[in-house]
Amino acid sequence: MSKFSRLLHLFILILVLNSGPALCHTKGIRLRGHRGRHHKQSNTTGVRVSDRQFMQWVKFVGSLKHSVFRAAKNKLFPSYKITVDKNPAGGDFTKIQDAIDSLPFINLVRVVIKVHAGVYSEKVNIPPLKSFITIQGAGADKTIVQWGDTAQTPGPNGQPLGTYGSATFAVNSPYFIAKNITFKNTAPVPPPGAVGKQAVAFRISADTATFFGCRFLGAQDTLYDHFGRHYYKDCYIEGSVDFIFGNALSLFEGCHVHAIARLTGALTAQNRGSILDDTGFSFVKCKVTGSGGLYLGRAWGPFSRVVFAYTYMDNIILPKGWYNWGDPNREMTVFYGQYKCMGPGASFSGRVPWSRELTDEEAKPFISLSFIDGSEWIKL
């Protein structure tokens, strides 16, 4: 690392350590309740100090002559662009990971990484302190990031990677945005009952992430919606078993969910572990199609929470709809609901008695951006 880079990282670290108090969300839990007047005033003062320091950092970054940064048009909320192209002459980098590695150790400014058309066979990881990164493809059918690890693939230490480590693309920092790109795990569809074949295409382990027009392709455990608040808009998600899973608080709007199960599969495995956890999955105006027989969800967590509203369901949906993960006790604590769904698989008549056909009042908290506090952070 050059002397300049070390000084830059030290400068950023000083700013962060001197920042005022901040509120954040972890594991999809939204902190609510009344706060006293003194707390509010203290926090406001801290935010003002933090804002001043942030703008000092923006001014400092703007003065740098980074070889791959373009000058921002908006000086108040600057953003920088980096291009990735398979052709070395067509962009700043030929690999997405190299573009990410070029950013400061602590990143506080929006960086748009434009990934030109092509198939990028690489494993990508965004570390926790590199926030405000946008990955923008040339189209979900044109820009593809792929790799083929499974949970049993040996890692650098010789031990299996596990489900967490199998992800083709992993994000660990907040305010991530992905647009018009495909994330794919190339591992084949495992036979029924296979062990260690979890193969994650994308893992999001951070708060406030948005996805527009993206594709997530895999088989078992395609999309690891680990924790945080997330918004998926007009995305395509494909898999066989538990292919949307985790303990995030996520809204899927206008998405196409497609099953490729050989026999029986499950769409979701939501892992809410406590009645106090403000987490869950909500699917609004989506479409569910595919092959095999499909459960809408399995109760991975004892308080698992999933809702489908205004969603088209093909005839692949098993009449029971939901599975208790082999634990009848979970039938008393999970929250599984449908609201005004349509299609041959949407009939509620055969559903398990511990699922719900929601009333207007019951459905209201799940069917808008307020479910994920979206007005607070989407478009940032």
Short mmCIF file of C-alpha atoms in Angstrom, two decimals:
data_model
loop_
_atom_site.label_atom_id
_atom_site.label_comp_id
_atom_site.label_asym_id
_atom_site.label_seq_id
_atom_site.Cartn_x
_atom_site.Cartn_y
_atom_site.Cartn_z
CA MET A 1 0.00 0.00 0.00
CA SER A 2 1.43 3.42 -0.94
CA LYS A 3 2.15 6.15 1.60
CA PHE A 4 -0.64 8.24 0.07
CA SER A 5 -3.17 5.40 0.50
CA ARG A 6 -2.19 4.91 4.13
CA LEU A 7 -2.62 8.61 4.84
CA LEU A 8 -5.97 8.62 3.05
CA HIS A 9 -7.28 5.68 5.08
CA LEU A 10 -6.04 7.28 8.31
CA PHE A 11 -7.82 10.53 7.43
CA ILE A 12 -11.11 8.73 6.79
CA LEU A 13 -10.81 6.70 9.99
CA ILE A 14 -10.31 9.88 12.04
CA LEU A 15 -13.48 11.36 10.54
CA VAL A 16 -15.48 8.23 11.32
CA LEU A 17 -14.21 7.98 14.89
CA ASN A 18 -15.03 11.65 15.52
CA SER A 19 -18.56 11.34 14.16
CA GLY A 20 -21.54 11.93 16.42
CA PRO A 21 -23.96 9.23 17.54
CA ALA A 22 -25.84 7.47 14.79
CA LEU A 23 -28.83 5.22 14.65
CA CYS A 24 -28.65 2.11 12.53
CA HIS A 25 -30.66 -1.02 11.83
CA THR A 26 -29.28 -4.51 12.26
CA LYS A 27 -30.71 -7.84 11.19
CA GLY A 28 -33.85 -6.19 9.89
CA ILE A 29 -34.97 -5.06 13.35
CA ARG A 30 -36.52 -1.59 13.31
CA LEU A 31 -36.14 0.17 16.63
CA ARG A 32 -39.31 1.93 17.61
CA GLY A 33 -40.78 3.64 20.63
CA HIS A 34 -40.78 7.10 22.23
CA ARG A 35 -37.49 8.85 22.89
CA GLY A 36 -37.16 11.73 25.32
CA ARG A 37 -36.64 15.33 24.27
CA HIS A 38 -33.03 15.38 25.52
CA HIS A 39 -32.17 12.29 23.50
CA LYS A 40 -33.60 13.84 20.37
CA GLN A 41 -31.70 17.10 20.83
CA SER A 42 -28.44 15.27 21.48
CA ASN A 43 -28.89 13.14 18.40
CA THR A 44 -29.71 16.19 16.24
CA THR A 45 -26.53 17.93 17.36
CA GLY A 46 -24.54 14.80 16.62
CA VAL A 47 -26.05 14.53 13.18
CA ARG A 48 -25.12 18.15 12.39
CA VAL A 49 -21.53 17.52 13.42
CA SER A 50 -21.49 14.32 11.39
CA ASP A 51 -22.89 16.18 8.37
CA ARG A 52 -20.15 18.81 8.57
CA GLN A 53 -17.48 16.15 8.79
CA PHE A 54 -19.05 14.25 5.91
CA MET A 55 -18.94 17.36 3.72
CA GLN A 56 -15.31 17.88 4.70
CA TRP A 57 -14.65 14.37 3.45
CA VAL A 58 -16.58 15.04 0.23
CA LYS A 59 -14.50 18.17 -0.38
CA PHE A 60 -11.31 16.23 0.27
CA VAL A 61 -12.26 13.38 -2.07
CA GLY A 62 -13.29 15.87 -4.74
CA SER A 63 -9.78 17.32 -4.70
CA LEU A 64 -8.15 13.95 -5.40
CA LYS A 65 -6.93 12.95 -8.83
CA HIS A 66 -8.04 9.34 -8.68
CA SER A 67 -7.23 7.72 -12.00
CA VAL A 68 -10.64 6.08 -12.36
CA PHE A 69 -12.96 8.69 -10.79
CA ARG A 70 -14.94 11.12 -12.90
CA ALA A 71 -15.82 14.55 -11.54
CA ALA A 72 -19.29 14.61 -10.08
CA LYS A 73 -21.90 16.85 -11.65
CA ASN A 74 -23.78 17.22 -8.38
CA LYS A 75 -21.35 18.82 -5.93
CA LEU A 76 -23.63 18.41 -2.91
CA PHE A 77 -24.15 14.66 -3.29
CA PRO A 78 -21.31 13.60 -5.57
CA SER A 79 -21.00 10.24 -7.26
CA TYR A 80 -18.17 8.72 -9.18
CA LYS A 81 -18.16 6.26 -12.05
CA ILE A 82 -15.91 3.30 -12.74
CA THR A 83 -16.27 1.08 -15.79
CA VAL A 84 -15.61 -2.65 -16.04
CA ASP A 85 -15.21 -4.30 -19.43
CA LYS A 86 -13.96 -7.69 -20.56
CA ASN A 87 -11.88 -5.79 -23.10
CA PRO A 88 -8.98 -4.05 -21.32
CA ALA A 89 -9.29 -1.13 -23.71
CA GLY A 90 -13.00 -0.68 -23.00
CA GLY A 91 -12.99 0.16 -19.30
CA ASP A 92 -11.02 0.97 -16.19
CA PHE A 93 -10.92 -2.66 -15.05
CA THR A 94 -11.59 -6.11 -16.50
CA LYS A 95 -12.87 -7.58 -13.21
CA ILE A 96 -15.58 -6.34 -10.87
CA GLN A 97 -13.60 -7.28 -7.77
CA ASP A 98 -10.64 -5.21 -8.97
CA ALA A 99 -12.92 -2.19 -9.32
CA ILE A 100 -14.22 -2.67 -5.77
CA ASP A 101 -10.70 -3.15 -4.41
CA SER A 102 -9.68 0.20 -5.94
CA LEU A 103 -12.05 2.10 -3.63
CA PRO A 104 -10.99 3.58 -0.28
CA PHE A 105 -11.01 1.20 2.67
CA ILE A 106 -13.88 3.28 4.07
CA ASN A 107 -16.12 4.61 1.31
CA LEU A 108 -18.71 7.30 2.08
CA VAL A 109 -19.51 8.57 -1.43
CA ARG A 110 -21.77 6.97 -4.03
CA VAL A 111 -19.68 5.05 -6.56
CA VAL A 112 -21.38 3.70 -9.69
CA ILE A 113 -19.57 0.71 -11.18
CA LYS A 114 -20.83 0.26 -14.73
CA VAL A 115 -20.28 -3.31 -15.86
CA HIS A 116 -20.39 -3.62 -19.63
CA ALA A 117 -21.98 -6.59 -21.41
CA GLY A 118 -20.27 -9.94 -20.93
CA VAL A 119 -20.01 -13.00 -18.71
CA TYR A 120 -17.77 -12.29 -15.72
CA SER A 121 -16.65 -15.56 -14.15
CA GLU A 122 -15.50 -14.38 -10.75
CA LYS A 123 -16.41 -14.46 -7.09
CA VAL A 124 -17.13 -10.96 -5.76
CA ASN A 125 -17.14 -9.66 -2.19
CA ILE A 126 -17.92 -6.13 -0.99
CA PRO A 127 -16.52 -5.60 2.53
CA PRO A 128 -18.46 -3.89 5.35
CA LEU A 129 -16.94 -0.40 5.15
CA LYS A 130 -17.33 0.12 1.40
CA SER A 131 -20.82 1.60 1.45
CA PHE A 132 -22.79 3.42 -1.25
CA ILE A 133 -21.76 1.16 -4.13
CA THR A 134 -23.94 0.75 -7.22
CA ILE A 135 -23.39 -2.15 -9.61
CA GLN A 136 -25.04 -1.35 -12.93
CA GLY A 137 -25.12 -3.82 -15.80
CA ALA A 138 -25.90 -3.31 -19.47
CA GLY A 139 -29.04 -5.43 -19.08
CA ALA A 140 -29.83 -8.51 -17.03
CA ASP A 141 -29.54 -10.67 -20.14
CA LYS A 142 -26.27 -9.02 -21.18
CA THR A 143 -24.20 -8.63 -18.01
CA ILE A 144 -23.75 -11.84 -16.00
CA VAL A 145 -21.61 -12.51 -12.92
CA GLN A 146 -21.21 -16.22 -12.28
CA TRP A 147 -19.35 -18.76 -10.18
CA GLY A 148 -20.03 -22.35 -9.10
CA ASP A 149 -19.22 -22.86 -5.42
CA THR A 150 -21.44 -24.95 -3.14
CA ALA A 151 -21.52 -25.34 0.63
CA GLN A 152 -19.19 -28.34 0.40
CA THR A 153 -16.59 -26.63 -1.81
CA PRO A 154 -13.25 -26.48 0.08
CA GLY A 155 -12.27 -22.98 1.13
CA PRO A 156 -8.78 -21.44 1.44
CA ASN A 157 -8.24 -23.26 4.75
CA GLY A 158 -9.31 -26.61 3.33
CA GLN A 159 -12.63 -26.57 5.19
CA PRO A 160 -16.00 -26.45 3.38
CA LEU A 161 -17.17 -22.94 2.53
CA GLY A 162 -20.63 -23.52 3.96
CA THR A 163 -23.76 -21.86 2.63
CA TYR A 164 -22.60 -18.38 3.68
CA GLY A 165 -19.30 -18.67 1.84
CA SER A 166 -20.71 -20.23 -1.32
CA ALA A 167 -22.11 -16.94 -2.66
CA THR A 168 -21.05 -15.84 -6.12
CA PHE A 169 -21.63 -12.20 -5.16
CA ALA A 170 -21.63 -11.12 -1.50
CA VAL A 171 -22.48 -7.67 -0.13
CA ASN A 172 -21.64 -6.75 3.46
CA SER A 173 -22.05 -2.95 3.35
CA PRO A 174 -25.13 -0.68 3.49
CA TYR A 175 -26.71 1.43 0.76
CA PHE A 176 -25.92 -1.05 -1.98
CA ILE A 177 -27.76 -0.78 -5.31
CA ALA A 178 -27.82 -3.27 -8.19
CA LYS A 179 -29.41 -2.56 -11.57
CA ASN A 180 -29.92 -4.61 -14.72
CA ILE A 181 -27.47 -7.42 -14.00
CA THR A 182 -27.55 -11.19 -13.44
CA PHE A 183 -26.03 -12.95 -10.43
CA LYS A 184 -25.66 -16.67 -11.06
CA ASN A 185 -24.44 -19.78 -9.31
CA THR A 186 -23.64 -22.37 -11.97
CA ALA A 187 -23.84 -25.41 -9.65
CA PRO A 188 -26.33 -27.94 -11.09
CA VAL A 189 -29.73 -28.67 -9.56
CA PRO A 190 -29.03 -31.20 -6.77
CA PRO A 191 -30.96 -34.47 -6.58
CA PRO A 192 -33.63 -34.69 -3.86
CA GLY A 193 -32.11 -35.19 -0.42
CA ALA A 194 -28.58 -34.23 -1.44
CA VAL A 195 -26.38 -32.84 1.35
CA GLY A 196 -24.03 -29.88 1.08
CA LYS A 197 -25.39 -28.69 -2.26
CA GLN A 198 -26.51 -25.24 -1.16
CA ALA A 199 -25.23 -22.86 -3.83
CA VAL A 200 -25.87 -19.16 -3.26
CA ALA A 201 -25.91 -16.80 -6.23
CA PHE A 202 -26.20 -13.64 -4.15
CA ARG A 203 -25.88 -12.87 -0.44
CA ILE A 204 -26.87 -9.54 1.09
CA SER A 205 -25.70 -9.14 4.69
CA ALA A 206 -26.33 -5.44 5.23
CA ASP A 207 -29.06 -2.86 5.64
CA THR A 208 -30.71 -0.64 3.01
CA ALA A 209 -30.11 -2.42 -0.30
CA THR A 210 -32.14 -2.03 -3.50
CA PHE A 211 -32.32 -4.17 -6.63
CA PHE A 212 -33.88 -3.08 -9.91
CA GLY A 213 -34.34 -5.34 -12.92
CA CYS A 214 -31.87 -7.96 -11.68
CA ARG A 215 -31.81 -11.74 -12.15
CA PHE A 216 -30.77 -14.23 -9.48
CA LEU A 217 -30.14 -17.68 -10.93
CA GLY A 218 -29.37 -20.86 -9.02
CA ALA A 219 -30.92 -24.00 -7.59
CA GLN A 220 -30.83 -24.63 -3.83
CA ASP A 221 -30.53 -21.42 -1.76
CA THR A 222 -30.24 -18.98 -4.68
CA LEU A 223 -30.83 -15.69 -2.86
CA TYR A 224 -29.51 -15.42 0.68
CA ASP A 225 -31.49 -12.48 2.02
CA HIS A 226 -29.44 -12.59 5.19
CA PHE A 227 -30.38 -9.49 7.21
CA GLY A 228 -31.25 -5.82 6.79
CA ARG A 229 -33.98 -3.95 4.92
CA HIS A 230 -34.12 -4.66 1.19
CA TYR A 231 -36.23 -3.73 -1.81
CA TYR A 232 -36.47 -5.89 -4.94
CA LYS A 233 -38.26 -4.31 -7.91
CA ASP A 234 -38.99 -6.09 -11.21
CA CYS A 235 -36.46 -8.85 -10.52
CA TYR A 236 -36.35 -12.49 -11.67
CA ILE A 237 -35.44 -15.11 -9.07
CA GLU A 238 -34.96 -18.77 -10.00
CA GLY A 239 -34.25 -21.83 -7.88
CA SER A 240 -35.44 -25.15 -6.54
CA VAL A 241 -35.35 -25.41 -2.73
CA ASP A 242 -35.47 -22.53 -0.23
CA PHE A 243 -34.29 -20.25 -2.99
CA ILE A 244 -35.21 -17.06 -1.16
CA PHE A 245 -34.06 -17.46 2.44
CA GLY A 246 -32.70 -15.55 5.42
CA ASN A 247 -33.85 -13.20 8.17
CA ALA A 248 -34.11 -9.89 6.35
CA LEU A 249 -37.02 -7.46 6.19
CA SER A 250 -37.66 -7.40 2.44
CA LEU A 251 -40.26 -6.26 -0.04
CA PHE A 252 -40.43 -7.97 -3.43
CA GLU A 253 -42.52 -5.90 -5.83
CA GLY A 254 -43.39 -6.92 -9.39
CA CYS A 255 -40.91 -9.81 -9.30
CA HIS A 256 -41.07 -13.09 -11.23
CA VAL A 257 -40.22 -16.10 -9.07
CA HIS A 258 -39.57 -19.28 -11.06
CA ALA A 259 -39.12 -22.78 -9.60
CA ILE A 260 -36.95 -25.43 -11.26
CA ALA A 261 -37.60 -28.15 -8.69
CA ARG A 262 -37.31 -31.73 -9.94
CA LEU A 263 -39.94 -33.01 -7.53
CA THR A 264 -40.88 -30.87 -4.53
CA GLY A 265 -39.35 -27.53 -3.65
CA ALA A 266 -39.93 -24.49 -1.47
CA LEU A 267 -39.91 -20.85 -2.47
CA THR A 268 -39.02 -19.25 0.86
CA ALA A 269 -37.29 -20.20 4.11
CA GLN A 270 -37.67 -17.17 6.34
CA ASN A 271 -35.67 -17.35 9.58
CA ARG A 272 -37.41 -14.98 11.99
CA GLY A 273 -36.40 -16.32 15.39
CA SER A 274 -38.32 -14.15 17.85
CA ILE A 275 -41.60 -12.31 18.11
CA LEU A 276 -39.48 -9.19 18.69
CA ASP A 277 -37.70 -9.48 15.34
CA ASP A 278 -39.16 -7.04 12.82
CA THR A 279 -38.27 -9.19 9.83
CA GLY A 280 -40.11 -11.03 7.10
CA PHE A 281 -40.71 -11.29 3.35
CA SER A 282 -43.56 -9.62 1.48
CA PHE A 283 -44.32 -10.37 -2.17
CA VAL A 284 -46.58 -7.81 -3.83
CA LYS A 285 -47.85 -8.00 -7.43
CA CYS A 286 -45.45 -10.83 -8.20
CA LYS A 287 -45.70 -13.96 -10.35
CA VAL A 288 -44.84 -17.53 -9.30
CA THR A 289 -44.26 -20.12 -12.06
CA GLY A 290 -42.11 -23.16 -12.73
CA SER A 291 -41.91 -26.93 -12.44
CA GLY A 292 -42.40 -29.55 -9.74
CA GLY A 293 -44.52 -29.08 -6.64
CA LEU A 294 -43.77 -25.93 -4.67
CA TYR A 295 -44.41 -24.85 -1.10
CA LEU A 296 -44.76 -21.10 -0.70
CA GLY A 297 -42.51 -21.40 2.30
CA ARG A 298 -40.93 -23.53 5.00
CA ALA A 299 -40.70 -22.40 8.61
CA TRP A 300 -36.92 -22.17 8.97
CA GLY A 301 -37.38 -19.89 11.97
CA PRO A 302 -40.00 -20.55 14.68
CA PHE A 303 -41.56 -17.11 14.04
CA SER A 304 -41.12 -17.16 10.27
CA ARG A 305 -43.17 -14.44 8.52
CA VAL A 306 -44.09 -14.37 4.79
CA VAL A 307 -46.97 -12.69 2.95
CA PHE A 308 -48.09 -12.88 -0.69
CA ALA A 309 -50.40 -10.12 -1.95
CA TYR A 310 -51.89 -9.49 -5.40
CA THR A 311 -49.65 -12.30 -6.68
CA TYR A 312 -50.27 -14.72 -9.54
CA MET A 313 -49.62 -18.35 -8.58
CA ASP A 314 -49.29 -21.07 -11.20
CA ASN A 315 -50.61 -24.60 -10.62
CA ILE A 316 -47.25 -25.74 -9.23
CA ILE A 317 -48.20 -24.48 -5.75
CA LEU A 318 -48.97 -27.41 -3.45
CA PRO A 319 -52.50 -27.08 -2.00
CA LYS A 320 -51.20 -27.03 1.59
CA GLY A 321 -49.06 -24.03 0.72
CA TRP A 322 -46.75 -24.13 3.73
CA TYR A 323 -44.53 -26.59 5.62
CA ASN A 324 -43.72 -26.48 9.34
CA TRP A 325 -40.09 -27.70 8.97
CA GLY A 326 -41.07 -30.89 10.80
CA ASP A 327 -41.91 -29.02 14.00
CA PRO A 328 -45.64 -28.76 14.84
CA ASN A 329 -44.86 -26.17 17.53
CA ARG A 330 -44.02 -23.66 14.80
CA GLU A 331 -47.57 -23.80 13.53
CA MET A 332 -48.58 -21.69 16.54
CA THR A 333 -45.98 -18.95 16.03
CA VAL A 334 -45.39 -18.44 12.29
CA PHE A 335 -47.21 -15.78 10.27
CA TYR A 336 -48.04 -16.95 6.74
CA GLY A 337 -50.62 -15.03 4.76
CA GLN A 338 -52.22 -14.44 1.37
CA TYR A 339 -54.13 -11.40 0.20
CA LYS A 340 -56.09 -11.14 -3.04
CA CYS A 341 -53.84 -13.53 -4.96
CA MET A 342 -54.91 -15.09 -8.24
CA GLY A 343 -54.16 -18.01 -10.55
CA PRO A 344 -54.70 -21.79 -10.36
CA GLY A 345 -52.33 -22.15 -7.40
CA ALA A 346 -53.79 -19.34 -5.33
CA SER A 347 -56.87 -21.08 -3.95
CA PHE A 348 -56.94 -20.83 -0.17
CA SER A 349 -59.33 -23.74 0.31
CA GLY A 350 -56.59 -26.37 0.67
CA ARG A 351 -54.16 -24.34 2.74
CA VAL A 352 -52.90 -25.49 6.14
CA PRO A 353 -55.16 -24.18 8.93
CA TRP A 354 -52.30 -22.24 10.53
CA SER A 355 -51.90 -19.94 7.51
CA ARG A 356 -54.11 -16.90 6.99
CA GLU A 357 -56.25 -15.31 4.32
CA LEU A 358 -55.64 -11.70 5.29
CA THR A 359 -58.23 -8.99 5.71
CA ASP A 360 -57.67 -5.50 4.30
CA GLU A 361 -56.52 -4.29 7.70
CA GLU A 362 -54.16 -7.23 8.25
CA ALA A 363 -52.61 -6.87 4.80
CA LYS A 364 -52.06 -3.10 4.93
CA PRO A 365 -48.68 -3.12 6.77
CA PHE A 366 -47.19 -5.53 4.21
CA ILE A 367 -48.11 -4.07 0.82
CA SER A 368 -46.25 -0.77 0.58
CA LEU A 369 -42.75 0.64 1.04
CA SER A 370 -43.61 1.41 4.65
CA PHE A 371 -43.06 -2.30 5.36
CA ILE A 372 -39.32 -1.67 4.99
CA ASP A 373 -39.30 2.04 5.96
CA GLY A 374 -38.53 2.63 2.29
CA SER A 375 -39.21 6.37 2.27
CA GLU A 376 -36.30 6.83 4.67
CA TRP A 377 -33.57 5.35 2.48
CA ILE A 378 -34.60 4.26 -1.03
CA LYS A 379 -32.93 6.39 -3.75
CA LEU A 380 -30.10 7.39 -1.41
#
